[in-house]
C-alpha cells in the first residue's frame, strides 16, 4: 500500500523558512514526476511545485523564487525548501505524483505562517 510520510511542518513567523520532507512508502519515486501540493481552508488543493525524473522543475507563480523542490530517488524522498514564507502560504501540504494515478493523499503536514 502506498503511503507518504511527511515531516517538517509547523508554525513559523512571516519571512521564516521551513523544509518539508516526503518519504514514499510502497512507491518508487524514480518512476514519477513528484509534486508538492497544498490546500488552504475553503480552497481547492493546488500544485505548488513539481520535479521530473530529469530534475526539471515547475513552480506556481505564488511560490516562484521562494520554494525549491528536490528529490532523492535512492531514498524515495522529495523535499521542498520554503523561504520567505508569507501568511498566505498557510495550508496543509501534501506530496503525491502529478500523473493522477490515484495514490492516497494522507493527512498532509500543516504549515502555519503567523506572527
Coordinates of C-alpha atoms in Angstrom, one line a residue:
X1 CA 0.0 0.0 0.0
X2 CA 1.4 3.4 -1.0
X3 CA 1.9 5.9 1.8
X4 CA 3.7 9.3 2.0
X5 CA 5.4 10.1 5.3
X6 CA 5.6 13.8 5.7
X7 CA 7.6 15.9 8.1
X8 CA 8.8 19.4 8.7
X9 CA 5.5 21.3 9.0
X10 CA 4.9 23.7 11.9
X11 CA 4.4 27.3 12.9
X12 CA 6.7 29.9 11.6
X13 CA 6.8 33.7 11.5
X14 CA 6.4 35.6 8.3
X15 CA 9.8 35.7 6.5
X16 CA 10.9 32.5 8.0
X17 CA 11.8 29.2 6.5
X18 CA 10.7 25.6 6.7
X19 CA 11.8 22.4 4.9
X20 CA 9.2 19.8 4.2
X21 CA 10.2 16.2 3.6
X22 CA 8.2 13.4 2.0
X23 CA 9.2 9.8 2.0
X24 CA 7.3 7.5 -0.3
X25 CA 6.5 4.0 1.0
X26 CA 5.5 1.4 -1.5
X27 CA 6.2 3.6 -4.5
X28 CA 9.3 4.2 -6.5
X29 CA 9.6 7.9 -6.9
X30 CA 12.0 7.4 -9.8
X31 CA 9.0 6.4 -11.9
X32 CA 7.1 9.6 -11.3
X33 CA 7.1 13.3 -11.6
X34 CA 6.6 14.2 -8.0
X35 CA 4.8 17.2 -6.7
X36 CA 4.1 19.2 -3.6
X37 CA 0.5 20.4 -3.2
X38 CA -1.3 22.5 -0.6
X39 CA -4.8 23.2 0.4
X40 CA -6.0 26.2 2.4
X41 CA -9.3 26.3 4.1
X42 CA -12.1 26.9 1.7
X43 CA -9.8 26.4 -1.3
X44 CA -9.1 23.6 -3.7
X45 CA -5.9 21.6 -3.4
X46 CA -3.3 23.2 -5.7
X47 CA 0.1 22.1 -7.1
X48 CA 2.8 24.4 -5.8
X49 CA 5.9 22.7 -7.1
X50 CA 6.9 19.6 -9.1
X51 CA 10.1 17.9 -10.2
X52 CA 10.6 15.4 -13.0
X53 CA 13.0 12.5 -13.0
X54 CA 15.4 14.6 -15.0
X55 CA 15.1 17.3 -12.4
X56 CA 13.0 19.7 -14.5
X57 CA 11.0 21.8 -12.1
X58 CA 7.7 23.7 -12.0
X59 CA 6.6 26.3 -9.5
X60 CA 3.4 28.1 -9.1
X61 CA 3.7 31.8 -9.6
X62 CA 2.8 32.4 -5.9
X63 CA 5.9 30.5 -4.7
X64 CA 8.4 31.1 -7.5
X65 CA 11.7 32.3 -6.2
X66 CA 10.9 31.3 -2.6
X67 CA 10.4 27.5 -2.8
X68 CA 12.9 24.9 -4.0
X69 CA 11.9 21.4 -4.7
X70 CA 14.4 18.5 -4.8
X71 CA 14.3 14.7 -4.9
X72 CA 16.5 11.8 -3.9
X73 CA 15.2 8.7 -5.7
X74 CA 17.7 6.5 -3.9
X75 CA 15.9 7.4 -0.7
X76 CA 12.4 7.7 -2.3
X77 CA 12.2 11.2 -0.9
X78 CA 11.0 14.6 -2.2
X79 CA 11.7 17.8 -0.3
X80 CA 10.7 21.4 -0.6
X81 CA 12.6 24.2 0.9
X82 CA 10.3 27.1 1.7
X83 CA 11.9 30.5 2.3
X84 CA 10.5 34.0 2.9
X85 CA 7.2 32.4 4.0
X86 CA 4.1 34.5 3.9
X87 CA 0.8 34.2 5.8
X88 CA -0.9 33.1 2.5
X89 CA 1.4 30.1 2.5
X90 CA -0.6 28.8 5.4
X91 CA -2.1 25.4 4.4
X92 CA -1.9 21.7 4.7
X93 CA 0.8 20.4 2.4
X94 CA 0.9 17.1 0.6
X95 CA 3.2 15.2 -1.7
X96 CA 2.0 13.0 -4.5
X97 CA 2.9 12.1 -8.0
X98 CA 1.5 14.5 -10.6
X99 CA 0.3 11.9 -13.0
X100 CA -3.1 11.4 -11.5
X101 CA -2.6 7.8 -10.7
X102 CA -4.9 8.0 -7.7
X103 CA -2.4 7.4 -4.9
X104 CA -3.7 8.3 -1.4
X105 CA -3.2 11.8 -0.1
X106 CA -2.9 11.1 3.6
X107 CA -3.3 13.8 6.2
X108 CA -0.6 16.1 4.9
X109 CA 1.6 18.3 7.1
X110 CA 0.3 21.6 8.4
X111 CA 2.2 24.8 7.8
X112 CA 1.1 27.9 9.6
X113 CA 2.7 31.3 8.9
X114 CA 1.8 33.8 11.6
X115 CA 3.3 36.3 13.9

